Coordinates of C-alpha atoms in Angstrom, one line a residue:
Q1 CA 0.0 0.0 0.0
L2 CA 1.4 3.3 -1.1
Q3 CA 1.5 5.8 1.8
L4 CA 2.9 9.2 2.7
V5 CA 3.1 10.3 6.3
E6 CA 3.8 13.8 7.4
S7 CA 5.2 14.7 10.8
G8 CA 6.9 17.6 12.5
G9 CA 4.0 20.1 12.8
G10 CA 3.0 21.8 15.9
L11 CA 2.6 25.2 17.7
V12 CA 5.4 27.7 17.3
Q13 CA 5.8 31.3 18.1
P14 CA 6.2 33.9 15.4
G15 CA 9.8 33.9 14.3
G16 CA 10.3 30.3 15.2
S17 CA 11.2 27.3 13.1
L18 CA 9.8 23.8 12.3
R19 CA 11.0 21.0 10.1
L20 CA 8.3 18.9 8.5
S21 CA 9.1 15.4 7.3
C22 CA 7.3 13.4 4.6
A23 CA 8.1 9.6 4.8
A24 CA 7.0 7.2 2.2
S25 CA 6.1 3.5 2.7
G26 CA 5.2 1.0 0.1
F27 CA 7.0 2.6 -2.7
N28 CA 10.4 4.1 -3.6
L29 CA 10.2 7.9 -3.3
N30 CA 13.4 8.2 -5.4
Y31 CA 11.4 8.2 -8.6
Y32 CA 8.9 10.8 -7.5
G33 CA 8.6 14.6 -7.5
I34 CA 7.3 15.8 -4.2
G35 CA 5.3 18.9 -3.4
W36 CA 4.4 20.5 -0.1
I37 CA 0.9 22.0 -0.3
R38 CA -0.9 23.9 2.5
Q39 CA -4.5 24.6 3.3
A40 CA -5.5 27.3 5.7
P41 CA -9.1 27.9 6.8
G42 CA -10.9 30.2 4.5
K43 CA -8.0 30.4 2.0
E44 CA -7.2 28.7 -1.3
R45 CA -4.9 25.7 -1.2
E46 CA -1.3 26.9 -1.9
G47 CA 1.6 25.0 -3.4
V48 CA 4.4 26.0 -1.1
S49 CA 7.4 24.1 -2.5
C50 CA 8.4 21.2 -4.6
I51 CA 11.5 19.1 -5.4
S52 CA 12.3 16.9 -8.3
S53 CA 13.1 13.2 -8.0
S54 CA 16.9 13.8 -8.1
G55 CA 16.7 16.9 -5.9
G56 CA 18.2 18.9 -8.6
S57 CA 15.2 21.2 -9.1
T58 CA 13.3 23.0 -6.5
N59 CA 10.6 25.7 -6.5
Y60 CA 9.1 27.9 -3.9
A61 CA 6.0 30.1 -3.6
D62 CA 6.9 33.8 -3.3
S63 CA 5.3 33.8 0.1
V64 CA 7.9 31.5 1.5
K65 CA 10.9 32.1 -0.6
G66 CA 14.0 32.7 1.5
R67 CA 12.4 31.3 4.6
F68 CA 11.6 27.7 3.6
T69 CA 13.9 25.1 2.3
I70 CA 12.9 21.7 0.7
S71 CA 15.3 18.8 0.7
R72 CA 15.2 15.1 0.3
D73 CA 17.1 12.1 1.6
N74 CA 16.4 9.3 -0.9
A75 CA 18.3 6.8 1.2
K76 CA 15.7 7.4 4.0
N77 CA 12.8 7.7 1.6
T78 CA 12.0 11.0 3.1
V79 CA 11.5 14.6 2.1
Y80 CA 11.8 17.6 4.4
L81 CA 10.6 21.1 4.6
Q82 CA 12.6 23.4 6.8
M83 CA 10.5 26.4 7.8
N84 CA 12.2 29.4 9.4
S85 CA 11.0 32.9 10.4
L86 CA 7.5 31.6 10.7
N87 CA 4.6 34.1 10.9
P88 CA 0.9 33.7 11.6
E89 CA 0.1 33.6 7.9
D90 CA 2.0 30.3 7.7
T91 CA -0.7 28.7 9.9
A92 CA -2.2 25.8 7.9
V93 CA -2.4 22.1 7.4
Y94 CA 0.6 21.1 5.4
Y95 CA 0.4 18.1 3.0
C96 CA 3.1 16.4 1.1
A97 CA 2.2 14.8 -2.2
A98 CA 4.0 12.7 -4.8
K99 CA 3.9 12.0 -8.5
R100 CA 6.2 10.6 -11.1
F101 CA 7.1 13.7 -13.2
G102 CA 10.5 12.6 -14.4
D103 CA 13.1 14.9 -13.1
A104 CA 10.9 17.9 -12.6
C105 CA 8.6 19.4 -10.0
Y106 CA 5.5 21.4 -9.9
R107 CA 3.8 23.2 -7.0
E108 CA 0.2 22.7 -8.4
G109 CA -1.6 20.3 -6.1
L110 CA -4.0 19.1 -8.8
L111 CA -1.1 17.4 -10.5
Y112 CA -0.3 15.0 -7.7
N113 CA -1.9 11.6 -7.2
Y114 CA -0.5 10.5 -3.8
W115 CA -1.2 12.5 -0.7
G116 CA -0.4 12.3 3.0
Q117 CA -2.9 13.0 5.7
G118 CA -1.5 16.4 6.6
T119 CA 0.2 17.9 9.6
Q120 CA -1.0 21.0 11.4
V121 CA 1.3 24.0 11.7
T122 CA 0.1 26.8 14.0
V123 CA 2.1 30.0 14.4
S124 CA 0.9 32.1 17.3
S125 CA 2.1 33.9 20.4

């Protein structure tokens, strides 16, 4: 059974940091592009970042550029999202998603066919 599991979410103060993890089971993540997509209450879903299967291509939404870093450890079958300088506008459920794109990545959530269950990130004082 193909499964993605996110972890690392939680409550953090403005200016703080979190690192989200996306672990795959049942398939080899090495062949998949991975996206991080977030959904905040009352807001449209936003593709935050993506990384290609090799890790050679990454992309970020303007809202997180310079603050978030996506990376992958194919040996551990895991993708990470390091989030720094968090602010209340980053509060959302964060999902990782996977699709075989070849060595490319896209932030658009509609393109992905495997999704995790999401992890809540809350930025508040």
